[in-house]
Coordinates of C-alpha atoms in Angstrom, one line a residue:
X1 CA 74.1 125.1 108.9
X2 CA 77.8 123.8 110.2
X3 CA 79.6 122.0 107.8
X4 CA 80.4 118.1 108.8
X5 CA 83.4 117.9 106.4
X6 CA 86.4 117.1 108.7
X7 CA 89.4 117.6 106.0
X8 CA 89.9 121.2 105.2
X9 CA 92.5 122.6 102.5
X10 CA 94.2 125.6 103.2
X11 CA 96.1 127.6 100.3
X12 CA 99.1 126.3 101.1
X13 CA 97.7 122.4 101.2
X14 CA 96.1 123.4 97.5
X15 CA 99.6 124.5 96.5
X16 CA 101.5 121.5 97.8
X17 CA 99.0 118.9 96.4
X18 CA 99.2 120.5 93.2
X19 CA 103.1 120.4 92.8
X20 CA 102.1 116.4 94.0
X21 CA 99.6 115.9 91.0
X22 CA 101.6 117.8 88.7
X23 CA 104.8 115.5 89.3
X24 CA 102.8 112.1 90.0
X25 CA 101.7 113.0 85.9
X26 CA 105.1 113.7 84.6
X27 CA 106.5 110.6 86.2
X28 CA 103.8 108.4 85.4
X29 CA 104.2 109.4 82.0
X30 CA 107.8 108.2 81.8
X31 CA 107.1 105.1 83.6
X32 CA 105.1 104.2 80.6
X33 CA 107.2 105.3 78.4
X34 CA 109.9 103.1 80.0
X35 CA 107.7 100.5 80.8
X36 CA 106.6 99.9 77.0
X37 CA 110.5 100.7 75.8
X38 CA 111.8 97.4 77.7
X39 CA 109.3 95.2 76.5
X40 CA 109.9 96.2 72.8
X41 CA 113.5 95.6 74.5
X42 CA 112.5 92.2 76.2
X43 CA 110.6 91.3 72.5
X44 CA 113.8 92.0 70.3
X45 CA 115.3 89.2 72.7
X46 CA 112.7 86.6 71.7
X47 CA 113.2 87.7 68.5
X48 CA 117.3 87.0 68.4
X49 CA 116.8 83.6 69.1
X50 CA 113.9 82.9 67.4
X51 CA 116.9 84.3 64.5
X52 CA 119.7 81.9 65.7
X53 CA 117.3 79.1 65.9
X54 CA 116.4 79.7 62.1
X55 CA 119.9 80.3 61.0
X56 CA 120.9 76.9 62.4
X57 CA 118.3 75.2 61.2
X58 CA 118.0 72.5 63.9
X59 CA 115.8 71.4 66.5
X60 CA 113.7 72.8 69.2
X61 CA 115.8 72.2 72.0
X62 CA 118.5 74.1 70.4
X63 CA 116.1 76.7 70.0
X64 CA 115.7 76.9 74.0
X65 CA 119.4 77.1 74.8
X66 CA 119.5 80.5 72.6
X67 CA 116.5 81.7 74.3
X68 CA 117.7 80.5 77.8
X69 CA 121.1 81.9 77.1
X70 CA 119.8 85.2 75.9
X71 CA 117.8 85.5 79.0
X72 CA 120.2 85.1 81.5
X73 CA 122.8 87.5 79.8
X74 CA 119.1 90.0 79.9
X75 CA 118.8 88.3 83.9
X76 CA 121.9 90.1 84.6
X77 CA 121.2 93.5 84.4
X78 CA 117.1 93.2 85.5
X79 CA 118.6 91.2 88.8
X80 CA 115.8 88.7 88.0
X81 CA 115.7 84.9 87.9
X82 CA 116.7 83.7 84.3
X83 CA 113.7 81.7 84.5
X84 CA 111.6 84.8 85.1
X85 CA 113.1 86.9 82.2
X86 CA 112.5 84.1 79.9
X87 CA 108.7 84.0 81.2
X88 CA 109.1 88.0 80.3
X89 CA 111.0 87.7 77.5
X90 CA 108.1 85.0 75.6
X91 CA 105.1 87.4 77.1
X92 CA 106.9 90.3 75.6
X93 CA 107.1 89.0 72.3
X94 CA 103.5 87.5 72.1
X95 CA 102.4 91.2 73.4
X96 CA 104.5 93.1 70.2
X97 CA 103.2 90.5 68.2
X98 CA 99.8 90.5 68.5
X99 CA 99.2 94.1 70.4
X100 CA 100.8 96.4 68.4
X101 CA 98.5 99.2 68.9
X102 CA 98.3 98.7 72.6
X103 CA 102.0 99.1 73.1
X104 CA 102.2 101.9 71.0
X105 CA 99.6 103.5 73.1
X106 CA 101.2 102.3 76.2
X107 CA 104.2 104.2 75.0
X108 CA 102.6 107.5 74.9
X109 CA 101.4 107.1 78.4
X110 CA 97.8 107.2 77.1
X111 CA 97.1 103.3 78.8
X112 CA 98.8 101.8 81.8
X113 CA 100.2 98.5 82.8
X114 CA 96.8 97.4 84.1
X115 CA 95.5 98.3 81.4
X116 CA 97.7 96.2 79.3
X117 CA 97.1 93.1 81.1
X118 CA 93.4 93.7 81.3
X119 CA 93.2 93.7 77.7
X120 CA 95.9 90.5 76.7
X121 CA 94.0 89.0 79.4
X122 CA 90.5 89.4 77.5
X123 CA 91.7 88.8 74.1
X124 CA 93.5 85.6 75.1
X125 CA 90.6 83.2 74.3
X126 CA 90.6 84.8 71.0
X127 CA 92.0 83.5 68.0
X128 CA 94.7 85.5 66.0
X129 CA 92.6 86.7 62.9
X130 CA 89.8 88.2 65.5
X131 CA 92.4 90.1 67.9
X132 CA 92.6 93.3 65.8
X133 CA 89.5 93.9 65.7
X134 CA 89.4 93.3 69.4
X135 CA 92.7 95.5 70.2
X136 CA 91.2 98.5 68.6
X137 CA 87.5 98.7 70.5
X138 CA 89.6 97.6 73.6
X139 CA 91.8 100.5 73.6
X140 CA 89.1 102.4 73.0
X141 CA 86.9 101.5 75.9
X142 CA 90.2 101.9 78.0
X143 CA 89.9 105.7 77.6
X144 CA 89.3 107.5 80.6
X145 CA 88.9 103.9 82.7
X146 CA 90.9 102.3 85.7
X147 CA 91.8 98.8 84.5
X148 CA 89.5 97.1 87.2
X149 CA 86.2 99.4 85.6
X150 CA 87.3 98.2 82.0
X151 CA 88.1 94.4 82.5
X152 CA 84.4 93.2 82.6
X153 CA 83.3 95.2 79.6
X154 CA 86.8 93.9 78.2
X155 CA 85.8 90.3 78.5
X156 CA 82.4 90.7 77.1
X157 CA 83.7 92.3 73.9
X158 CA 85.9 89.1 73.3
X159 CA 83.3 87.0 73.8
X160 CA 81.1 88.7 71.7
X161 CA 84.0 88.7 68.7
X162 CA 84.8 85.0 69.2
X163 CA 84.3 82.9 66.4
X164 CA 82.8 79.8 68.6
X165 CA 79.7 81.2 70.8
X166 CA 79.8 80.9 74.3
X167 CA 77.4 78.5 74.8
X168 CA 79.6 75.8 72.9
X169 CA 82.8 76.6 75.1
X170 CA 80.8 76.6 78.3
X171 CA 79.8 73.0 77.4
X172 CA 82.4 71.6 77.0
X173 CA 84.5 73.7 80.0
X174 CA 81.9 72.2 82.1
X175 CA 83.3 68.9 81.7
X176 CA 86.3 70.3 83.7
X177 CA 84.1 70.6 86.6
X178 CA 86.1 69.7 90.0
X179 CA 87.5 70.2 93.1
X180 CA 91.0 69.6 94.4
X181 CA 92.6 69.6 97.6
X182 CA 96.3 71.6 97.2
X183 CA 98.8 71.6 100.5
X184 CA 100.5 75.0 101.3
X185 CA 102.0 74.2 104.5
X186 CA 101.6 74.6 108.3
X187 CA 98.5 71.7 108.5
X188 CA 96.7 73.9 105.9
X189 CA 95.5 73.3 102.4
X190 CA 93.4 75.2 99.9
X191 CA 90.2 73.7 98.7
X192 CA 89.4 74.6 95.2
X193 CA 86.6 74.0 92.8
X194 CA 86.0 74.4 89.3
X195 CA 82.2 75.4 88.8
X196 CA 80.0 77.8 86.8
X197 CA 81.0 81.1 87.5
X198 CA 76.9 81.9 88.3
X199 CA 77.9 79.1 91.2
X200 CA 81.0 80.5 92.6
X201 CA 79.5 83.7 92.9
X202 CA 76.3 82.9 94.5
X203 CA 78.2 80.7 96.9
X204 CA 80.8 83.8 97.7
X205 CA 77.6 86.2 98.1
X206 CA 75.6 83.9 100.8
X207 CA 79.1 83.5 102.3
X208 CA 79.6 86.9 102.5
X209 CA 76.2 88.2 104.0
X210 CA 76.5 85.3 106.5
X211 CA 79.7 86.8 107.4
X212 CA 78.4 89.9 107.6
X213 CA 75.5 88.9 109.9
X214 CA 78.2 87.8 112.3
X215 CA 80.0 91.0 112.5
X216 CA 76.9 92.7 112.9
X217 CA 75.6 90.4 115.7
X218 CA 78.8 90.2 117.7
X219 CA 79.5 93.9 117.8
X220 CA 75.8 94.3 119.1
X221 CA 76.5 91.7 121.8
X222 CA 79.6 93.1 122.8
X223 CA 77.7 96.6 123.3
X224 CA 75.0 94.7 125.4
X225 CA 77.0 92.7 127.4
X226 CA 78.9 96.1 128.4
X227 CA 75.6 97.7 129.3
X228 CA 74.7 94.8 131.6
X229 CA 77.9 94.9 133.4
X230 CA 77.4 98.3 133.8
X231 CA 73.8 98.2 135.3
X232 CA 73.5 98.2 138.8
X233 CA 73.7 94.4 139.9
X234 CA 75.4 94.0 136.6
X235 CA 77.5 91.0 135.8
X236 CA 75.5 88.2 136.9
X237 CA 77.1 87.7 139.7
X238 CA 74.5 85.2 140.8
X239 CA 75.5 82.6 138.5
X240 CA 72.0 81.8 137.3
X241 CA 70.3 82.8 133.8
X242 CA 71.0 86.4 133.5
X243 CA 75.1 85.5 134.2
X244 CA 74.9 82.7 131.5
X245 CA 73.0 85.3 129.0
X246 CA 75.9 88.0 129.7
X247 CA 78.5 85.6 129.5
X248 CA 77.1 84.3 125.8
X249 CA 76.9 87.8 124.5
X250 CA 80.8 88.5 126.0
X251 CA 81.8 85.1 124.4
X252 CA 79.9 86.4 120.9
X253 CA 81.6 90.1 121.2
X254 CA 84.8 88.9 121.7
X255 CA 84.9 87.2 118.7
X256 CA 87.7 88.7 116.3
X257 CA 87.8 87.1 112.7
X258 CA 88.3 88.6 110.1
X259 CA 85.8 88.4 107.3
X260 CA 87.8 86.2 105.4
X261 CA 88.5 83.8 108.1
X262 CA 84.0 83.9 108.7
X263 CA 84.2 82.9 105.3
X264 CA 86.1 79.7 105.2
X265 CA 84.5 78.9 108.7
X266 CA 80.9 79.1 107.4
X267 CA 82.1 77.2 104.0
X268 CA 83.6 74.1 106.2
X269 CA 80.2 74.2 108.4
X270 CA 78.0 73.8 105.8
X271 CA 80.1 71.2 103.9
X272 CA 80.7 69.2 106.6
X273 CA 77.3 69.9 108.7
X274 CA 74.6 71.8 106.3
X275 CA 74.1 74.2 108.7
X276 CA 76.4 77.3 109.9
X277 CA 77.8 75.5 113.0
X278 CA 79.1 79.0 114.8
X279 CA 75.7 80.8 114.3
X280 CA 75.6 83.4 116.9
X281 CA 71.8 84.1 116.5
X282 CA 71.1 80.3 117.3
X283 CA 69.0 79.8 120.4
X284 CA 67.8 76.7 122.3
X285 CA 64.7 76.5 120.5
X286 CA 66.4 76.0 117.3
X287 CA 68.6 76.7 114.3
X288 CA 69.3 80.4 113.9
X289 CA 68.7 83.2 111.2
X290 CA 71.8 82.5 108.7
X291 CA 70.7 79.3 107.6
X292 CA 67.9 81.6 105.8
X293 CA 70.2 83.8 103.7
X294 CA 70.0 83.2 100.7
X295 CA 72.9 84.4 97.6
X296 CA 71.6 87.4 95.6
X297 CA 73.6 87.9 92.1
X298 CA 72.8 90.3 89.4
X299 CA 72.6 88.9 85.8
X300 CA 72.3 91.6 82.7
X301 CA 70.7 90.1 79.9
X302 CA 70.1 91.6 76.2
X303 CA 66.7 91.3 75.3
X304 CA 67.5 89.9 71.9
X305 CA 69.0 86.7 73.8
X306 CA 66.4 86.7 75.9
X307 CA 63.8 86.1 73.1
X308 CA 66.2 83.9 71.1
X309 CA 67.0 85.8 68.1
X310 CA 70.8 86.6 69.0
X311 CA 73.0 84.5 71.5
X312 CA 75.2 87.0 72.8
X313 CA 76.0 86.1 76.4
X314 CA 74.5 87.7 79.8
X315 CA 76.7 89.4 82.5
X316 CA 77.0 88.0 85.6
X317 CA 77.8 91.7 86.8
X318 CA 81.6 92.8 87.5
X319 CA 82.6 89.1 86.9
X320 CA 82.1 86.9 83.8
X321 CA 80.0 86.7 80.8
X322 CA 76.8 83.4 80.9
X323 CA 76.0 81.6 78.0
X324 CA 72.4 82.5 76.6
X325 CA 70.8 79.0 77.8
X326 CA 71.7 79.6 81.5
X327 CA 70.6 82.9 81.1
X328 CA 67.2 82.2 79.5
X329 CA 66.8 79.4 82.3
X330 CA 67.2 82.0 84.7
X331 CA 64.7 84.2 83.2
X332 CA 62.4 81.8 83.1
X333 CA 62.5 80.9 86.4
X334 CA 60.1 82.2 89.3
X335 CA 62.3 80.4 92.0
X336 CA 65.6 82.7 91.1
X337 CA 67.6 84.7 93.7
X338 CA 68.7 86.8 91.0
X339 CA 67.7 90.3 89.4
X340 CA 67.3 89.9 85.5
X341 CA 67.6 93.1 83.8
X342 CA 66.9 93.6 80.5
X343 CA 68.9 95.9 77.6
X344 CA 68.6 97.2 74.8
X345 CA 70.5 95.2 72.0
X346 CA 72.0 99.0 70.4
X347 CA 71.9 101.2 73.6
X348 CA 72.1 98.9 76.3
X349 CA 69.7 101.2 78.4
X350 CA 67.5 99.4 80.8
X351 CA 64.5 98.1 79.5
X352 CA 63.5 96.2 82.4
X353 CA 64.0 95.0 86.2
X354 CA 62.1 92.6 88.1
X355 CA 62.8 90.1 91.2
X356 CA 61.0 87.5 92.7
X357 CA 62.4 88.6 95.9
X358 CA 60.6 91.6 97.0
X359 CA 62.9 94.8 97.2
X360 CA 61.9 98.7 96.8
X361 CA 61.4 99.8 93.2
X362 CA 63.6 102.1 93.2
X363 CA 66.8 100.1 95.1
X364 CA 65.9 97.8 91.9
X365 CA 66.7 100.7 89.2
X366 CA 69.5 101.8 91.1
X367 CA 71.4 99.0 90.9
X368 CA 70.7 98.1 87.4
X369 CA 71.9 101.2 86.7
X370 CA 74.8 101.8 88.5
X371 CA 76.2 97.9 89.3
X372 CA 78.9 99.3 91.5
X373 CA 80.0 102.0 93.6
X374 CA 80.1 105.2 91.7
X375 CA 83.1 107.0 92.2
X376 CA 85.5 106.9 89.8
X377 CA 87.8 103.3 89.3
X378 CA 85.9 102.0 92.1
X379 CA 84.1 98.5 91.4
X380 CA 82.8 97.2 94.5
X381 CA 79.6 95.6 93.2
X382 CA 76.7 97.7 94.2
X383 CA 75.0 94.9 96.4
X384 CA 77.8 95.9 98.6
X385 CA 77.6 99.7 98.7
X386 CA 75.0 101.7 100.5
X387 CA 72.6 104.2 98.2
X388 CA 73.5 107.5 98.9
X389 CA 71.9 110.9 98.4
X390 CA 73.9 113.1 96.6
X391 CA 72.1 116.4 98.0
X392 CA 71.9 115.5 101.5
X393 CA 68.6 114.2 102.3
X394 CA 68.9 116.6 105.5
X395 CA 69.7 119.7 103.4
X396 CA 66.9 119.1 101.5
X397 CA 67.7 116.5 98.8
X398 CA 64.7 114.0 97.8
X399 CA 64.6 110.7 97.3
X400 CA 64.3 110.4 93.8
X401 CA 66.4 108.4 91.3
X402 CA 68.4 111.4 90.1
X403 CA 69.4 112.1 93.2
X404 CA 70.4 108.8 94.5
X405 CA 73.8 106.5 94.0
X406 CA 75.4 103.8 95.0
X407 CA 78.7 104.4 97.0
X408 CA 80.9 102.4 98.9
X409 CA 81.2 102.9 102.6
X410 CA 85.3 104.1 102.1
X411 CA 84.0 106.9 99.5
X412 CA 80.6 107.6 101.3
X413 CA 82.5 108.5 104.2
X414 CA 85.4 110.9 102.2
X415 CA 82.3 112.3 100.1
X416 CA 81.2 113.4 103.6
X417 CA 83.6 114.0 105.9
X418 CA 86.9 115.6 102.9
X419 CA 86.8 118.3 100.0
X420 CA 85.3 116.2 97.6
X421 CA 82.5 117.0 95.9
X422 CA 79.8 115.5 93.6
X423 CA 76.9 116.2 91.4
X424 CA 74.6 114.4 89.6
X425 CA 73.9 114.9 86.0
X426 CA 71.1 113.9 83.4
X427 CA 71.3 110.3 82.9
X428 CA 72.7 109.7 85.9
X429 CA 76.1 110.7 85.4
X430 CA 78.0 112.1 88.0
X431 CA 80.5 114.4 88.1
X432 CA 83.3 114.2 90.9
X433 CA 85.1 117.8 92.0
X434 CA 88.5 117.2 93.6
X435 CA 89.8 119.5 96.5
X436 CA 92.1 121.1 93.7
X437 CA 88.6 121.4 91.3
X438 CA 89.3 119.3 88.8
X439 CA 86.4 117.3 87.4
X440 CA 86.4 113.6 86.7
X441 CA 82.9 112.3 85.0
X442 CA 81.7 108.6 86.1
X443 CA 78.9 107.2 83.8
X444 CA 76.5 104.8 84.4
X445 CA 78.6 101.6 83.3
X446 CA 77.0 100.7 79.9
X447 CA 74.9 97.2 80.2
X448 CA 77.3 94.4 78.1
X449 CA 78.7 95.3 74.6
X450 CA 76.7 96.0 71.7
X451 CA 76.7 96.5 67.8
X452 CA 73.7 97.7 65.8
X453 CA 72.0 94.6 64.4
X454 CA 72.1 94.6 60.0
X455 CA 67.9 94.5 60.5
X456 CA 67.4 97.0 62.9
X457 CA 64.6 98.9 62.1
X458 CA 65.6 101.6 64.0
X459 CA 68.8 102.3 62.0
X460 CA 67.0 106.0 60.8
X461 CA 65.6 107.1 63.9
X462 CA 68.5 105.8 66.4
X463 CA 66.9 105.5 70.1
X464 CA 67.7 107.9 72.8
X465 CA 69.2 105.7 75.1
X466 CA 67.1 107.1 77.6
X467 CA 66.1 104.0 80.4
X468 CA 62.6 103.1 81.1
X469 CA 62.2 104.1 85.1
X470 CA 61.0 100.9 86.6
X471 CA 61.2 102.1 89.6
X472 CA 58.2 104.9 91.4
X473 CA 60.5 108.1 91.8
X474 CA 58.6 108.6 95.0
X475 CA 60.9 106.1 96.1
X476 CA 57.8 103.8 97.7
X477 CA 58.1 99.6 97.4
X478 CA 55.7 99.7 95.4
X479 CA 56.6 99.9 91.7
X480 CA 53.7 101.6 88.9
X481 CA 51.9 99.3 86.4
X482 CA 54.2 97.6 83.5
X483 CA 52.4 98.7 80.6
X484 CA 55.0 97.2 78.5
X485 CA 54.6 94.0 76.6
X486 CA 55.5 90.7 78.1
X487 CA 58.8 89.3 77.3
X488 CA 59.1 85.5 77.5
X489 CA 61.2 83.1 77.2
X490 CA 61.1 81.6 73.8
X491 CA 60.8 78.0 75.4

């Protein structure tokens, strides 16, 4: 059978995009060296005249002119803003400060700038006797991980480490609720609102599968409206129904916005009207089909919360942590567009996955288990990507959970159509070959962050992490009996 990879590497392509690699890693280690030498740098300014201000012994203010003046003497030779060094200068400092470790490992090109900011930007809610601690698991989750796979498991740690639970700070940041109108220019303005993060993200999912719908619709229309002009007699020439029916599917297909522009079009419709006002599936007997979408989010909950014996917060997946109440109100819920998976509290294998909106077993597994698309740094949420069979189902690969994984449609198409290569591992871990052969492992993203409860009875006999297969490998809809015991809500 032909191969349908389009990208071939010769020898000599091998050869050049080795020397590539090869000098990309040299230079991206001395860009990290460099990078972490001027903030020590940037720090020993804030330092100076956090000095001069001591040694004089006066006010405040007098303390700003030293810093102000040190940072446009530093301004000078960055070819910044003073205002912007001083900015640098203050973040620089806090980072020294109270990252020690992280610049250190920064330094020896082990972490990178992302990284850096993904980890300051976690521990910021975090008071200054509980960032330590924090630093040193955060650096160590960082190994081997893009900053974008690491931030969510980043802000999940801090949350579990902060002194005040999450359930107290999301009552009172709820009181901030609100929205704003802010003017940017050119008769436009950005509309903002301040809600749950569960909120905002169902609303951005129905917004975005609405969108979707459109695209979907209009390039259809556009293909049919081309096959009726080219049919003999085409065009509608007569000017009665079958013209106005080609012209509507010309006026849908010509449609070009953008996905973000469908966005902010369907959000001002249904403010202003409660209904998608450009619906392209509408018809004269009535409203069309994407009124009926509904938002679909994916909420990862540790079973101990779930039952009420630990509040550690639920994952709204690849965006924020939940406080336990919502989340228990969720499970607890028939009437929820959401998939609740359950954890275990030490592992954080899948215990269990159910929905109240009917979907294949098996799709249900696979996306508690991989969240995202699976090749490596990639975090497109894996409502977004498309499963894939990692043995071609057409070469004779089944449809079976260990063969199956969620990829997005840029690296389905390059794990198709280039060099690369994948296979999946036990546990559903899958290892990526480059053109060049060298091997980069992606694991199943581990569900929250946990730490071995003081009465766990299973502190001798550890479990083997191993995840209950709620889905029927035959890959049918319909799932095989739960043996397992109920789990309620403890309300």
């Amino acid at each position: 059978m032909h191969s349908k990879r389009l990208v071939v590497f010769t020898d000599g392509d091998a050869a050049i995009l080795a020397d590539v690699v090869a000098e990309v890693q040299k230079t991206q280690a001395v860009i990290a060296a460099a990078q972490a030498a001027q903030i020590r740098a940037l720090a020993r300014a804030g330092d100076l005249a956090r000095t001069q201000a001591v040694r004089s012994r006066r006010n405040v203010r007098d303390h700003d002119m030293a810093l102000r003046g040190i940072a446009a003497e530093v301004a000078g030779v960055m070819r910044l803003a003073d205002r912007s060094v001083q900015r640098q200068i203050g973040d620089a400092l806090n980072l020294v400060e109270e990252y020690p470790q992280t610049v250190d490992a920064w330094e020896a090109g082990e972490i990178t700038r992302g990284h850096v900011r993904a980890i300051v930007d976690a521990g910021a809610p975090l008071p200054p006797e509980a960032r330590a601690g924090f630093e040193h698991e955060a650096l160590r989750r960082c190994e081997g991980q893009t900053p974008g796979r690491v931030q969510g498991e980043l802000r999940l740690l801090a949350e579990r480490l902060h002194p005040r639970t999450l359930a107290e700070r999301h009552v009172e940041a709820c009181e901030t609720r609100s929205v704003r109108v802010i003017p940017v220019g050119d008769g436009m303005s950005d509309l903002c609102a301040t809600v749950p993060s569960l909120l905002a993200d169902a609303i951005y999912d129905r917004l975005t599968q609405q969108a979707r719908s459109i695209v979907d619709v209009r390039g259809q229309a556009a293909a049919d409206a081309r096959a009726a002009n080219q049919a003999p007699g085409g065009g509608g020439t007569d000017g009665g129904e079958d013209s106005e029916a080609v012209s509507r599917l010309e006026v849908i297909g010509s449609d070009t916005r953008t996905m973000d522009q469908l966005r902010a079009d369907l959000l001002t419709d249904m403010l202003l009207t409660t209904q998608p006002g450009a619906d392209p599936t509408r018809t004269d007997d009535g409203p069309g089909a994407l009124g009926a979408i509904r938002a679909k989010v994916q909420v990862v909950v540790p079973v101990l919360t779930l039952l009420g014996r630990d509040d550690a917060p639920a994952d709204l997946v690849g965006h924020a942590p939940i406080d336990p109440a919502t989340a228990r109100q969720l499970a607890g819920s028939t009437r929820s567009p959401l998939e609740r998976i359950l954890t275990h509290p030490v592992t954080g294998a899948v215990l269990h996955v159910d929905t109240y909106q009917r979907t294949a077993a098996i799709d249900r597994y696979l996306r508690a288990r991989d969240q995202h698309c699976r090749f490596p740094g990639c975090r497109l949420p894996a409502i977004r990507c498309e499963v894939d069979h990692t043995i071609d189902a057409a070469h004779g690969g089944p449809t079976r959970v260990e063969n199956l994984a969620h990829l997005c449609q840029r690296h389905h198409s390059m794990k198709q159509f280039t060099a690369w290569k994948v296979t999946q591992l036990p546990g559903g871990v899958l290892q990526w070959t480059s053109p060049l052969g060298h091997h980069t492992l992606d694991h199943p993203p581990s569900l929250g962050v946990h730490f071995r409860p003081t009465d766990d009875p299973a502190t001798d006999d550890p479990p083997t992490g191993d995840p209950v297969d709620t889905g029927d490998p035959s890959g049918t809809d319909d799932p095989p009996p739960d043996t397992s015991p109920p789990i309620r809500a403890p309300f």
